[in-house]
Tab-separated table of C-alpha atoms in Angstrom:
chain	number	residue	atom	x	y	z
A	1	MET	CA	237.170	159.039	77.431
A	2	ALA	CA	239.066	158.482	74.195
A	3	ALA	CA	242.803	158.920	74.466
A	4	MET	CA	244.071	162.267	73.197
A	5	ALA	CA	246.825	162.492	70.645
A	6	PRO	CA	250.229	163.611	71.931
A	7	ALA	CA	250.952	167.313	71.838
A	8	LEU	CA	253.475	167.212	69.010
A	9	ARG	CA	251.079	165.417	66.710
A	10	VAL	CA	248.320	167.865	67.503
A	11	CYS	CA	250.618	170.805	66.839
A	12	ARG	CA	251.703	169.385	63.498
A	13	GLY	CA	248.109	168.575	62.632
A	14	ILE	CA	246.933	172.124	63.304
A	15	LEU	CA	249.726	173.579	61.209
A	16	LYS	CA	248.889	171.216	58.350
A	17	GLU	CA	245.247	172.250	58.474
A	18	LEU	CA	246.220	175.920	58.482
A	19	ARG	CA	248.428	175.376	55.463
A	20	ALA	CA	245.605	173.568	53.680
A	21	SER	CA	243.030	176.248	54.387
A	22	ILE	CA	245.025	179.486	54.106
A	23	GLY	CA	247.691	178.565	51.603
A	24	PRO	CA	251.446	179.110	51.315
A	25	THR	CA	251.441	182.245	53.461
A	26	TYR	CA	250.215	180.365	56.490
A	27	ASN	CA	253.394	180.895	58.485
A	28	LYS	CA	252.788	184.631	58.513
A	29	SER	CA	249.209	184.328	59.707
A	30	LEU	CA	247.923	185.264	63.144
A	31	ALA	CA	246.856	181.741	63.943
A	32	TYR	CA	250.315	180.292	63.241
A	33	ASN	CA	252.050	182.695	65.612
A	34	TYR	CA	249.452	182.238	68.314
A	35	VAL	CA	249.476	178.445	68.118
A	36	MET	CA	253.278	178.258	68.228
A	37	ASP	CA	253.376	180.651	71.184
A	38	GLN	CA	250.824	178.654	73.101
A	39	PHE	CA	252.550	175.352	72.488
A	40	ARG	CA	255.920	176.745	73.542
A	41	LYS	CA	254.484	178.373	76.658
A	42	ASN	CA	252.722	175.227	77.847
A	43	LYS	CA	255.485	172.797	77.023
A	44	ILE	CA	257.469	173.176	80.207
A	45	THR	CA	255.658	172.985	83.477
A	46	GLY	CA	256.950	172.594	86.994
A	47	GLU	CA	254.030	170.720	88.534
A	48	ARG	CA	253.269	167.105	87.906
A	49	TYR	CA	249.648	167.709	86.994
A	50	CYS	CA	249.343	171.168	85.544
A	51	ARG	CA	245.716	172.028	84.932
A	52	ALA	CA	246.446	174.810	82.494
A	53	GLN	CA	248.572	172.471	80.416
A	54	GLN	CA	245.845	169.806	80.393
A	55	GLU	CA	243.233	172.339	79.391
A	56	ALA	CA	245.423	173.744	76.630
A	57	HIS	CA	246.054	170.215	75.378
A	58	HIS	CA	242.333	169.456	75.355
A	59	ASP	CA	241.555	172.735	73.589
A	60	SER	CA	244.185	172.092	70.951
A	61	ASN	CA	242.720	168.648	70.254
A	62	THR	CA	239.269	170.171	69.938
A	63	TYR	CA	240.499	172.859	67.561
A	64	LEU	CA	242.303	170.303	65.420
A	65	CYS	CA	239.111	168.253	65.192
A	66	LEU	CA	237.150	171.371	64.198
A	67	LEU	CA	239.611	172.370	61.463
A	68	GLY	CA	239.759	168.857	60.022
A	69	SER	CA	236.002	168.395	60.079
A	70	THR	CA	235.376	171.769	58.418
A	71	ARG	CA	237.751	170.886	55.609
A	72	THR	CA	236.093	167.484	55.115
A	73	HIS	CA	232.659	169.117	55.139
A	74	LEU	CA	233.742	171.619	52.500
A	75	ALA	CA	235.107	168.834	50.311
A	76	LEU	CA	231.855	166.878	50.631
A	77	HIS	CA	229.835	169.988	49.867
A	78	LYS	CA	231.893	170.638	46.735
A	79	LEU	CA	231.417	167.033	45.686
A	80	TYR	CA	227.664	166.813	46.093
A	81	HIS	CA	226.161	170.277	46.244
A	82	VAL	CA	227.908	172.424	43.719
A	83	LYS	CA	226.171	171.385	40.526
A	84	GLY	CA	222.663	172.214	41.662
A	85	GLU	CA	219.752	171.269	39.476
A	86	CYS	CA	220.562	169.479	36.258
A	87	SER	CA	218.368	169.256	33.185
A	88	GLN	CA	215.910	166.442	32.575
A	89	GLU	CA	218.166	164.847	29.977
A	90	SER	CA	221.193	164.722	32.250
A	91	ALA	CA	219.136	163.489	35.205
A	92	ALA	CA	217.842	160.631	33.080
A	93	ALA	CA	221.318	159.957	31.704
A	94	MET	CA	222.621	159.522	35.277
A	95	VAL	CA	220.650	156.280	35.558
A	96	GLY	CA	221.191	155.266	31.957
A	97	LEU	CA	217.822	156.199	30.519
A	98	ARG	CA	216.787	158.503	27.730
A	99	LEU	CA	213.775	160.742	27.564
A	100	PRO	CA	211.054	159.461	25.247
A	101	THR	CA	210.670	161.310	21.958
A	102	GLN	CA	207.428	161.669	20.121
A	103	PRO	CA	207.967	162.634	16.496
A	104	GLY	CA	205.057	164.662	15.269
A	105	GLY	CA	204.773	166.538	18.548
A	106	LYS	CA	202.468	165.920	21.453
A	107	GLY	CA	198.842	166.308	20.459
A	108	TRP	CA	198.103	169.323	22.637
A	109	GLU	CA	200.991	171.466	21.349
A	110	LYS	CA	200.304	173.950	18.602
B	1	MET	CA	199.538	205.465	37.997
B	2	PHE	CA	202.612	203.824	36.536
B	3	ARG	CA	204.635	206.962	37.095
B	4	ARG	CA	203.731	206.815	40.795
B	5	LEU	CA	204.872	203.196	40.977
B	6	VAL	CA	208.181	204.116	39.388
B	7	ARG	CA	208.644	206.953	41.853
B	8	LEU	CA	207.946	204.562	44.784
B	9	GLN	CA	210.653	202.236	43.550
B	10	GLY	CA	213.171	205.070	43.588
B	11	PRO	CA	213.530	205.549	47.369
B	12	LEU	CA	213.236	201.804	48.049
B	13	GLY	CA	216.054	201.094	45.622
B	14	ASN	CA	218.257	203.656	47.353
B	15	ILE	CA	217.867	202.002	50.743
B	16	LEU	CA	219.151	198.748	49.344
B	17	SER	CA	222.273	200.106	47.713
B	18	PRO	CA	225.193	199.911	50.153
B	19	ASP	CA	226.727	203.222	49.129
B	20	LYS	CA	223.875	205.203	50.595
B	21	VAL	CA	223.693	203.154	53.793
B	22	CYS	CA	227.380	203.429	54.622
B	23	PRO	CA	228.735	206.668	53.158
B	24	ARG	CA	232.450	206.771	52.556
B	25	ASN	CA	233.358	208.699	55.681
B	26	GLN	CA	231.788	206.003	57.847
B	27	GLN	CA	233.415	203.053	56.159
B	28	LEU	CA	235.089	201.972	59.394
B	29	ARG	CA	231.673	201.135	60.787
B	30	CYS	CA	230.274	199.425	57.687
B	31	ALA	CA	228.470	196.178	58.552
B	32	VAL	CA	229.201	192.910	56.812
B	33	ASN	CA	226.012	192.035	55.005
B	34	TYR	CA	224.999	188.509	55.973
B	35	SER	CA	221.701	188.674	54.089
B	36	SER	CA	220.862	186.814	50.882
B	37	ALA	CA	222.418	183.451	51.528
B	38	LEU	CA	221.697	182.518	47.932
B	39	ALA	CA	223.682	185.274	46.267
B	40	GLU	CA	227.374	184.535	45.976
B	41	LYS	CA	229.354	187.149	47.815
B	42	ARG	CA	232.889	187.638	46.685
B	43	ARG	CA	235.725	188.105	49.091
B	44	PHE	CA	235.929	191.852	49.351
B	45	TYR	CA	238.794	192.187	51.790
B	46	LYS	CA	242.448	191.380	51.558
B	47	ASP	CA	243.720	191.263	55.120
B	48	VAL	CA	242.177	190.041	58.332
B	49	SER	CA	243.499	191.291	61.638
B	50	ILE	CA	242.431	191.570	65.239
B	51	SER	CA	242.585	194.479	67.631
B	52	GLN	CA	241.962	194.867	71.302
B	53	SER	CA	239.345	197.271	72.535
B	54	GLU	CA	238.471	198.517	76.011
B	55	GLY	CA	237.345	195.946	78.563
B	56	GLY	CA	239.770	193.322	77.292
B	57	LEU	CA	237.524	192.378	74.371
B	58	TYR	CA	238.953	191.608	70.959
B	59	GLU	CA	237.564	192.729	67.604
B	60	VAL	CA	238.118	191.369	64.119
B	61	ASN	CA	238.953	193.728	61.256
B	62	LEU	CA	238.507	192.963	57.569
B	63	ASP	CA	240.867	195.390	55.840
B	64	ARG	CA	239.883	198.580	57.587
B	65	ARG	CA	236.336	197.683	58.503
B	66	LYS	CA	235.256	196.181	61.794
B	67	LEU	CA	233.349	192.927	61.714
B	68	LYS	CA	229.765	193.070	62.925
B	69	THR	CA	227.190	190.460	63.851
B	70	PRO	CA	224.055	189.923	61.730
B	71	GLY	CA	222.148	191.758	64.457
B	72	GLY	CA	224.199	194.874	63.818
B	73	LYS	CA	226.258	194.712	66.988
B	74	LEU	CA	229.997	195.071	66.940
B	75	PHE	CA	231.666	191.660	67.009
B	76	THR	CA	233.590	191.244	70.246
B	77	ALA	CA	235.346	188.107	71.394
B	78	PRO	CA	236.113	187.598	75.082
B	79	ASN	CA	239.639	186.333	74.512
B	80	GLU	CA	242.411	186.419	71.972
B	81	ALA	CA	242.179	182.746	71.011
B	82	MET	CA	238.564	183.032	69.894
B	83	ALA	CA	239.269	186.224	67.967
B	84	ILE	CA	242.192	184.612	66.163
B	85	ALA	CA	240.147	181.509	65.357
B	86	VAL	CA	237.351	183.645	63.871
B	87	ALA	CA	239.896	185.714	61.943
B	88	THR	CA	241.386	182.483	60.569
B	89	GLU	CA	237.936	181.376	59.388
B	90	TRP	CA	237.502	184.626	57.470
B	91	ASP	CA	241.032	184.402	56.135
B	92	ALA	CA	240.425	180.874	54.860
B	93	GLN	CA	237.695	182.048	52.491
B	94	LYS	CA	238.833	181.978	48.877
B	95	ASP	CA	237.021	183.816	46.053
B	96	THR	CA	233.514	183.525	47.468
B	97	LEU	CA	232.343	183.642	51.042
B	98	LYS	CA	230.979	180.350	52.277
B	99	TYR	CA	229.180	181.031	55.513
B	100	TYR	CA	228.556	177.372	56.208
B	101	THR	CA	232.252	176.841	56.788
B	102	MET	CA	232.535	179.596	59.383
B	103	HIS	CA	231.240	177.674	62.353
B	104	LEU	CA	232.938	179.587	65.144
B	105	THR	CA	231.784	182.874	63.631
B	106	THR	CA	228.210	181.597	63.636
B	107	LEU	CA	228.421	180.472	67.246
B	108	CYS	CA	229.897	183.789	68.346
B	109	ASN	CA	227.174	185.668	66.490
B	110	THR	CA	224.533	183.610	68.260
B	111	ALA	CA	226.133	184.260	71.634
B	112	LEU	CA	226.358	187.995	70.972
B	113	ASP	CA	222.944	188.546	69.366
B	114	ASN	CA	220.965	185.932	71.303
B	115	PRO	CA	218.134	186.086	68.749
B	116	THR	CA	215.835	183.826	70.751
B	117	HIS	CA	216.520	185.853	73.919
B	118	ARG	CA	217.302	182.913	76.105
B	119	THR	CA	218.680	183.284	79.564
B	120	LYS	CA	221.236	180.875	80.970
B	121	GLU	CA	218.596	179.225	83.184
B	122	GLN	CA	216.328	178.584	80.206
B	123	MET	CA	219.175	176.974	78.303
B	124	ILE	CA	220.045	174.741	81.265
B	125	SER	CA	216.408	173.658	81.676
B	126	ALA	CA	216.133	172.909	77.981
B	127	ALA	CA	219.287	170.811	78.092
B	128	LEU	CA	218.135	168.915	81.191
B	129	LYS	CA	214.816	168.054	79.515
B	130	PHE	CA	216.754	165.811	77.161
B	131	LEU	CA	217.953	163.719	80.077
B	132	GLU	CA	214.543	162.112	80.606
B	133	THR	CA	214.345	160.877	77.039
B	134	ASP	CA	217.988	160.160	76.317
B	135	THR	CA	218.407	157.308	73.837
B	136	VAL	CA	221.180	155.659	75.831
B	137	CYS	CA	218.722	154.935	78.638
B	138	TYR	CA	216.128	153.321	76.409
B	139	ARG	CA	216.796	149.655	75.834
B	140	VAL	CA	214.904	146.907	74.075
B	141	ASP	CA	214.666	143.309	75.162
B	142	GLU	CA	214.993	141.601	71.814
B	143	PRO	CA	216.673	140.596	69.473
B	144	PRO	CA	219.522	139.352	71.679
B	145	SER	CA	222.268	140.631	69.409
B	146	LEU	CA	220.852	144.152	69.764
B	147	VAL	CA	220.660	143.741	73.532
B	148	GLU	CA	224.302	142.662	73.493
B	149	LEU	CA	225.269	145.632	71.340
B	150	GLN	CA	223.446	148.056	73.618
B	151	LYS	CA	225.151	146.560	76.656
B	152	ASN	CA	228.611	146.836	75.117
B	153	GLU	CA	228.323	150.311	73.677
B	154	TRP	CA	226.006	152.162	76.010
B	155	ASP	CA	226.690	150.702	79.444
B	156	PRO	CA	230.250	152.079	79.664
B	157	VAL	CA	228.944	155.558	78.870
B	158	LEU	CA	226.291	155.335	81.580
B	159	HIS	CA	228.764	153.978	84.129
B	160	TRP	CA	231.212	156.755	83.332
B	161	ILE	CA	228.585	159.444	83.832
B	162	GLU	CA	227.303	157.881	87.024
B	163	ASN	CA	230.784	157.654	88.476
B	164	ARG	CA	231.990	161.020	87.307
B	165	TYR	CA	229.067	163.008	88.688
B	166	ASN	CA	228.007	160.585	91.423
B	167	VAL	CA	224.411	160.318	90.197
B	168	THR	CA	221.917	157.560	89.450
B	169	ILE	CA	220.413	157.365	86.023
B	170	GLY	CA	219.903	153.751	85.120
B	171	SER	CA	218.417	152.370	81.961
B	172	SER	CA	214.986	150.920	81.391
B	173	SER	CA	213.203	148.925	78.748
B	174	ASN	CA	209.674	150.088	79.331
B	175	ILE	CA	208.079	152.780	77.283
B	176	LEU	CA	208.103	155.440	79.977
B	177	GLY	CA	211.827	155.368	80.441
B	178	PRO	CA	213.971	155.641	83.541
B	179	GLU	CA	212.874	157.589	86.549
B	180	ILE	CA	215.449	160.343	87.026
B	181	PRO	CA	215.651	161.346	90.690
B	182	LYS	CA	215.636	165.038	91.503
B	183	GLU	CA	219.135	164.917	93.011
B	184	THR	CA	220.545	163.807	89.673
B	185	LYS	CA	218.966	166.729	87.909
B	186	ASP	CA	220.186	169.128	90.578
B	187	THR	CA	223.718	167.823	90.290
B	188	PHE	CA	223.720	168.391	86.569
B	189	ARG	CA	222.089	171.780	86.950
B	190	GLN	CA	224.811	172.792	89.377
B	191	HIS	CA	227.495	171.578	87.010
B	192	LEU	CA	225.967	173.359	84.026
B	193	LYS	CA	225.634	176.584	85.995
B	194	SER	CA	229.394	176.731	86.309
B	195	TYR	CA	229.742	177.420	82.585
B	196	ASN	CA	229.479	181.024	81.452
B	197	PHE	CA	226.950	182.267	78.942
B	198	TRP	CA	229.198	181.841	75.903
B	199	SER	CA	229.998	178.234	76.788
B	200	MET	CA	226.296	177.484	77.347
B	201	THR	CA	225.484	178.937	73.934
B	202	GLY	CA	228.119	176.740	72.395
B	203	LYS	CA	226.706	173.687	74.158
B	204	THR	CA	223.059	174.241	73.334
B	205	THR	CA	223.069	175.871	69.909
B	206	ASP	CA	221.695	173.711	67.172
B	207	PRO	CA	224.286	173.572	64.373
B	208	THR	CA	222.045	173.551	61.316
């Protein structure tokens, strides 16, 4: 359907995502070694249409999409969900209003 | 009476504390507690690794403990790639554990536990039911710009499916929808049967 990105770009993309999610020690992680092994193994193929290579390419694209989407989802969650409930004053302040005050107290309070 | 209530709370409280459930000498088998999605669980492990067990299955280890599914089963992945991907998800957690980011872990747990006890045939039937009411087959006749949009976006998809699987689906603009011939459904059923149980779970699980 949609054209798939070339293998080198996918490889770089996956490594970037790993670095973003794990941190500076990403090149000692399991995933890094496995991904590099797989890319090296599937790079050279004797046949013109190697099914294993096509499948590995498709899988790598899928995994890159998953990693990128998870990171975007986490960023969105942090942006919109972290604060939770805010007080009445701050909720009103968000739209530029202030809560009404009634000096002398409301009649039913004691 | 109050003393009796206090005494009742004693044994209940003990069940909940993790030290009693997993005594120290059984720490290798301690389950990861998935309960209480509201409470913030801190990252309690330093290293994540995988190991291979008998039968060619792979397990994920958090420090020295083996990962388990919410159903209590031992987590086993059918191949190394899946195990490494799950291990990466756990490794990517920072101070607190955010289960909503661990999508592959969730899917694997569903495949292993199968909490709704579905067989592969039930999953295939459920998926095929959607074919009769698929949005892409339902068209409207007006306004003309919407008809144009439907034709441009949805027709290529339908043509691709019809060519790829050699079936007839067709689109319709009446309220009952297209009539899907039995051969079409059988073709799809045959194609879906070729996937194994894990792949079917991945296809049909609702990612809430």
